[in-house]
Amino acid sequence: MSKPLNWYLRRHPLLYQIRFRLVSKKASLKAIENFCYNDINKKNTISPLFFEINNLIFTEKSKKLEDFEKAITIAIWLKNNIKGGAGIGKSSTTALQKMMNGEGGVCSDFSQIYSNFCVINDIKVKEWGMKNLSNDPTVSGGHSFNEIYCKEFQKWIMIDVAKSIYLYHKNKDIPISTLEYIHLKKEKKEIAIASIFANGTVINNNVNNIFLLSNSLPFVITNYDNKMYDYFLDKLDFFPVSIVHGIIILMGKGYSFEFPKE
């Protein structure tokens, strides 16, 4: 039985492959290290809904936490209050509303809204994607996670809100950055996975396969103007998301997938 045209416009892998090739490029390690989502997306461009929810996440006292504790607090609150589900792929405000209503949310949706919460809490953040090559169909494909800059560690660290984890080398108290992860994996050195929940265990069966066993190719997502994308995703909501993204790319204002140069 043939699939309807709407399915091809929304879900056909070819559309994603074309977009992936159009926006992918190589970047220097220095450029990737210096990139920050906050440089493009300022507090005053974030939807009021995020500030409303943020007041539920933090008390006045907890807003004075250090960067890592603050970042973990946001991640834990989101996981405790969003059950996740199917992909949403809408504007950040619509995505947050749907996720809070229990209407879905995959890794990329979590990464999208998490970035905005980091911005309004003065935490430098960036979003990473990862292309996984594996014979396991449950692992092969794409994944999204975030990286935050912690002043107390003086470096960027990985945090995966959707999977509720961070990674470390030998010391659990010092999480690793994405570039450290890439280097350690290339050198076949020890990488351990920790839950963001205190005394918690890593319960997602795919985490080990995604980060440690599969052939993973991480890329940082740059030039993502959240306010602009929200505008077009809302105004052109009658179009499939892939078409809206395509229009923005053709306008020369699309995001880029930047792979670190060796």
Tab-separated table of C-alpha atoms in Angstrom:
chain	number	residue	atom	x	y	z
A	1	MET	CA	0.000	0.000	0.000
A	2	SER	CA	1.515	3.339	-1.092
A	3	LYS	CA	2.012	6.083	1.482
A	4	PRO	CA	0.189	9.430	1.158
A	5	LEU	CA	1.985	12.515	-0.163
A	6	ASN	CA	1.822	14.070	3.301
A	7	TRP	CA	3.991	11.254	4.674
A	8	TYR	CA	6.646	11.794	2.015
A	9	LEU	CA	6.774	15.535	2.769
A	10	ARG	CA	6.998	14.976	6.512
A	11	ARG	CA	8.941	11.753	6.982
A	12	HIS	CA	10.694	10.610	3.827
A	13	PRO	CA	14.391	9.942	4.633
A	14	LEU	CA	15.488	11.509	1.342
A	15	LEU	CA	14.368	14.963	2.524
A	16	TYR	CA	16.461	14.619	5.658
A	17	GLN	CA	19.457	13.391	3.661
A	18	ILE	CA	19.235	16.366	1.299
A	19	ARG	CA	18.983	18.815	4.204
A	20	PHE	CA	21.864	17.094	5.996
A	21	ARG	CA	24.136	17.478	2.996
A	22	LEU	CA	23.136	21.102	2.412
A	23	VAL	CA	23.913	22.273	5.939
A	24	SER	CA	26.907	20.063	6.845
A	25	LYS	CA	30.459	21.399	6.798
A	26	LYS	CA	33.823	21.090	8.547
A	27	ALA	CA	34.929	23.537	11.227
A	28	SER	CA	38.085	24.059	13.253
A	29	LEU	CA	38.226	22.915	16.854
A	30	LYS	CA	38.768	26.536	17.924
A	31	ALA	CA	35.633	27.721	16.100
A	32	ILE	CA	33.564	24.951	17.661
A	33	GLU	CA	35.004	25.647	21.113
A	34	ASN	CA	34.174	29.352	20.824
A	35	PHE	CA	30.666	28.951	19.411
A	36	CYS	CA	27.812	29.681	21.813
A	37	TYR	CA	24.031	29.539	21.240
A	38	ASN	CA	23.652	32.536	23.580
A	39	ASP	CA	25.586	34.797	21.186
A	40	ILE	CA	22.720	34.555	18.699
A	41	ASN	CA	19.807	34.075	21.074
A	42	LYS	CA	19.467	36.722	23.790
A	43	LYS	CA	17.224	36.611	26.851
A	44	ASN	CA	14.793	39.156	25.445
A	45	THR	CA	14.129	36.963	22.394
A	46	ILE	CA	12.993	33.943	24.435
A	47	SER	CA	9.242	33.345	24.746
A	48	PRO	CA	7.582	34.438	28.052
A	49	LEU	CA	6.387	30.852	28.547
A	50	PHE	CA	9.964	29.794	29.315
A	51	PHE	CA	10.224	32.426	32.043
A	52	GLU	CA	6.920	31.261	33.543
A	53	ILE	CA	8.087	27.651	33.667
A	54	ASN	CA	11.489	28.754	34.950
A	55	ASN	CA	9.798	30.211	38.039
A	56	LEU	CA	8.498	26.705	38.773
A	57	ILE	CA	11.969	25.201	38.391
A	58	PHE	CA	13.872	27.640	40.610
A	59	THR	CA	13.321	29.440	43.877
A	60	GLU	CA	15.186	32.674	44.485
A	61	LYS	CA	17.729	30.722	46.536
A	62	SER	CA	18.301	28.011	43.935
A	63	LYS	CA	18.878	30.601	41.202
A	64	LYS	CA	22.227	31.287	42.906
A	65	LEU	CA	23.537	27.780	42.263
A	66	GLU	CA	26.743	27.261	40.302
A	67	ASP	CA	26.443	26.537	36.595
A	68	PHE	CA	26.579	22.741	36.764
A	69	GLU	CA	24.100	22.481	39.635
A	70	LYS	CA	21.803	24.920	37.870
A	71	ALA	CA	22.035	23.008	34.586
A	72	ILE	CA	21.314	19.699	36.335
A	73	THR	CA	18.346	21.251	38.184
A	74	ILE	CA	16.768	22.291	34.858
A	75	ALA	CA	17.422	18.872	33.307
A	76	ILE	CA	15.952	16.970	36.258
A	77	TRP	CA	12.846	19.160	36.389
A	78	LEU	CA	12.200	18.678	32.679
A	79	LYS	CA	12.584	14.901	32.928
A	80	ASN	CA	10.320	14.742	35.966
A	81	ASN	CA	7.602	16.780	34.293
A	82	ILE	CA	7.772	15.677	30.645
A	83	LYS	CA	7.086	12.072	29.762
A	84	GLY	CA	8.294	12.421	26.147
A	85	GLY	CA	7.020	10.494	23.147
A	86	ALA	CA	6.757	11.226	19.453
A	87	GLY	CA	8.776	13.990	17.815
A	88	ILE	CA	7.199	17.456	17.773
A	89	GLY	CA	9.429	19.603	15.563
A	90	LYS	CA	7.491	22.845	16.120
A	91	SER	CA	8.479	26.301	17.352
A	92	SER	CA	10.120	26.311	20.784
A	93	THR	CA	6.999	27.718	22.482
A	94	THR	CA	4.670	25.210	20.837
A	95	ALA	CA	7.111	22.393	21.563
A	96	LEU	CA	7.286	23.346	25.247
A	97	GLN	CA	3.496	23.603	25.487
A	98	LYS	CA	2.989	20.194	23.890
A	99	MET	CA	5.694	18.564	25.982
A	100	MET	CA	4.224	19.961	29.197
A	101	ASN	CA	0.810	18.661	28.087
A	102	GLY	CA	2.205	15.159	27.636
A	103	GLU	CA	1.975	15.277	23.834
A	104	GLY	CA	5.450	13.970	23.048
A	105	GLY	CA	9.040	15.089	22.796
A	106	VAL	CA	12.169	13.355	21.493
A	107	CYS	CA	15.849	14.173	22.049
A	108	SER	CA	15.896	17.093	19.601
A	109	ASP	CA	12.808	18.619	21.247
A	110	PHE	CA	14.428	18.327	24.684
A	111	SER	CA	17.637	19.907	23.358
A	112	GLN	CA	15.704	22.761	21.761
A	113	ILE	CA	13.834	23.813	24.893
A	114	TYR	CA	16.784	23.106	27.196
A	115	SER	CA	18.928	25.592	25.275
A	116	ASN	CA	16.385	28.335	25.908
A	117	PHE	CA	16.197	27.583	29.631
A	118	CYS	CA	19.989	27.819	29.769
A	119	VAL	CA	19.922	31.217	28.076
A	120	ILE	CA	17.489	32.745	30.573
A	121	ASN	CA	19.553	31.326	33.451
A	122	ASP	CA	22.840	32.790	32.151
A	123	ILE	CA	24.339	29.412	31.262
A	124	LYS	CA	26.298	29.267	28.024
A	125	VAL	CA	24.955	26.428	25.892
A	126	LYS	CA	25.208	24.793	22.506
A	127	GLU	CA	23.326	21.950	20.864
A	128	TRP	CA	25.003	18.950	19.294
A	129	GLY	CA	23.683	16.364	16.915
A	130	MET	CA	25.177	12.960	16.412
A	131	LYS	CA	25.035	10.713	13.394
A	132	ASN	CA	25.284	7.114	14.569
A	133	LEU	CA	26.378	4.306	12.291
A	134	SER	CA	25.458	0.896	13.674
A	135	ASN	CA	24.056	-2.459	12.625
A	136	ASP	CA	21.544	-2.072	15.446
A	137	PRO	CA	18.459	-0.321	13.980
A	138	THR	CA	17.484	0.998	17.437
A	139	VAL	CA	20.756	2.931	17.597
A	140	SER	CA	21.568	3.792	13.976
A	141	GLY	CA	20.379	7.257	12.959
A	142	GLY	CA	20.532	10.556	14.773
A	143	HIS	CA	20.616	11.826	18.330
A	144	SER	CA	20.719	15.255	20.000
A	145	PHE	CA	22.237	16.486	23.239
A	146	ASN	CA	23.555	19.709	24.760
A	147	GLU	CA	26.813	21.106	26.013
A	148	ILE	CA	27.069	23.787	28.683
A	149	TYR	CA	29.952	25.936	29.872
A	150	CYS	CA	30.613	25.648	33.606
A	151	LYS	CA	32.651	28.421	35.159
A	152	GLU	CA	33.483	26.203	38.144
A	153	PHE	CA	35.142	23.667	35.795
A	154	GLN	CA	36.406	26.294	33.343
A	155	LYS	CA	35.242	24.195	30.404
A	156	TRP	CA	32.334	22.895	28.358
A	157	ILE	CA	30.617	19.691	29.489
A	158	MET	CA	28.186	17.343	27.739
A	159	ILE	CA	24.696	16.828	29.133
A	160	ASP	CA	21.975	14.694	27.567
A	161	VAL	CA	18.610	15.718	28.959
A	162	ALA	CA	16.546	13.198	26.998
A	163	LYS	CA	18.671	10.294	28.285
A	164	SER	CA	19.263	11.923	31.708
A	165	ILE	CA	23.033	11.465	31.597
A	166	TYR	CA	26.442	13.071	31.415
A	167	LEU	CA	29.806	11.477	30.617
A	168	TYR	CA	33.096	11.410	32.487
A	169	HIS	CA	36.576	9.898	32.100
A	170	LYS	CA	37.903	8.771	35.489
A	171	ASN	CA	36.487	11.300	37.939
A	172	LYS	CA	32.685	11.318	38.174
A	173	ASP	CA	32.810	14.823	39.635
A	174	ILE	CA	34.407	16.223	36.473
A	175	PRO	CA	32.203	15.646	33.393
A	176	ILE	CA	33.825	15.713	29.966
A	177	SER	CA	33.208	17.989	27.000
A	178	THR	CA	32.136	16.806	23.563
A	179	LEU	CA	35.606	17.365	22.112
A	180	GLU	CA	37.090	15.385	25.003
A	181	TYR	CA	34.541	12.645	24.321
A	182	ILE	CA	35.564	12.527	20.654
A	183	HIS	CA	39.261	12.355	21.576
A	184	LEU	CA	38.817	9.715	24.284
A	185	LYS	CA	36.706	7.543	22.038
A	186	LYS	CA	39.184	7.837	19.182
A	187	GLU	CA	42.008	6.817	21.533
A	188	LYS	CA	39.850	3.962	22.895
A	189	LYS	CA	40.190	5.314	26.414
A	190	GLU	CA	37.742	4.872	29.260
A	191	ILE	CA	34.451	6.760	29.080
A	192	ALA	CA	31.844	6.283	31.794
A	193	ILE	CA	28.177	7.267	31.883
A	194	ALA	CA	26.483	8.828	34.922
A	195	SER	CA	22.869	9.649	35.673
A	196	ILE	CA	21.922	13.278	36.276
A	197	PHE	CA	19.813	12.085	39.213
A	198	ALA	CA	21.596	11.877	42.575
A	199	ASN	CA	22.361	8.235	43.380
A	200	GLY	CA	20.510	7.352	40.189
A	201	THR	CA	21.290	4.606	37.722
A	202	VAL	CA	21.399	4.840	33.961
A	203	ILE	CA	18.224	3.035	32.932
A	204	ASN	CA	18.094	3.640	29.194
A	205	ASN	CA	19.316	0.512	27.429
A	206	ASN	CA	20.392	2.379	24.287
A	207	VAL	CA	22.693	4.896	25.983
A	208	ASN	CA	25.740	2.646	26.011
A	209	ASN	CA	25.222	1.737	22.349
A	210	ILE	CA	24.652	5.336	21.257
A	211	PHE	CA	27.700	6.860	22.927
A	212	LEU	CA	30.176	4.037	23.369
A	213	LEU	CA	29.597	1.235	20.888
A	214	SER	CA	28.301	2.834	17.697
A	215	ASN	CA	30.447	4.724	15.205
A	216	SER	CA	29.325	8.200	16.246
A	217	LEU	CA	29.944	11.412	14.313
A	218	PRO	CA	29.090	14.442	16.494
A	219	PHE	CA	28.421	17.863	14.975
A	220	VAL	CA	27.576	21.169	16.614
A	221	ILE	CA	24.492	23.043	15.394
A	222	THR	CA	25.391	26.666	14.694
A	223	ASN	CA	23.615	29.771	13.387
A	224	TYR	CA	20.271	28.693	14.858
A	225	ASP	CA	18.253	31.865	15.396
A	226	ASN	CA	15.488	30.620	17.684
A	227	LYS	CA	13.267	33.687	17.315
A	228	MET	CA	13.428	33.568	13.513
A	229	TYR	CA	12.766	29.831	13.347
A	230	ASP	CA	9.861	30.180	15.782
A	231	TYR	CA	8.381	32.893	13.575
A	232	PHE	CA	8.522	30.838	10.383
A	233	LEU	CA	7.457	27.574	12.033
A	234	ASP	CA	4.382	29.311	13.460
A	235	LYS	CA	3.495	31.394	10.393
A	236	LEU	CA	4.022	28.513	7.953
A	237	ASP	CA	2.553	25.839	10.201
A	238	PHE	CA	0.376	24.596	7.295
A	239	PHE	CA	3.582	23.359	5.616
A	240	PRO	CA	5.468	20.239	6.738
A	241	VAL	CA	8.406	21.101	9.017
A	242	SER	CA	10.932	19.865	6.437
A	243	ILE	CA	9.570	22.350	3.877
A	244	VAL	CA	9.766	25.258	6.353
A	245	HIS	CA	13.365	24.384	7.170
A	246	GLY	CA	14.100	24.151	3.452
A	247	ILE	CA	12.679	27.620	2.821
A	248	ILE	CA	14.871	29.111	5.559
A	249	ILE	CA	17.943	27.337	4.181
A	250	LEU	CA	17.232	28.669	0.670
A	251	MET	CA	16.916	32.156	2.183
A	252	GLY	CA	20.511	31.772	3.374
A	253	LYS	CA	19.534	32.032	7.037
A	254	GLY	CA	19.563	28.365	7.983
A	255	TYR	CA	21.579	26.630	10.653
A	256	SER	CA	24.735	24.631	9.972
A	257	PHE	CA	25.924	21.212	11.092
A	258	GLU	CA	29.622	21.742	11.831
A	259	PHE	CA	31.798	18.641	12.146
A	260	PRO	CA	35.109	19.061	13.995
A	261	LYS	CA	38.176	18.838	11.795
A	262	GLU	CA	40.621	16.160	12.877
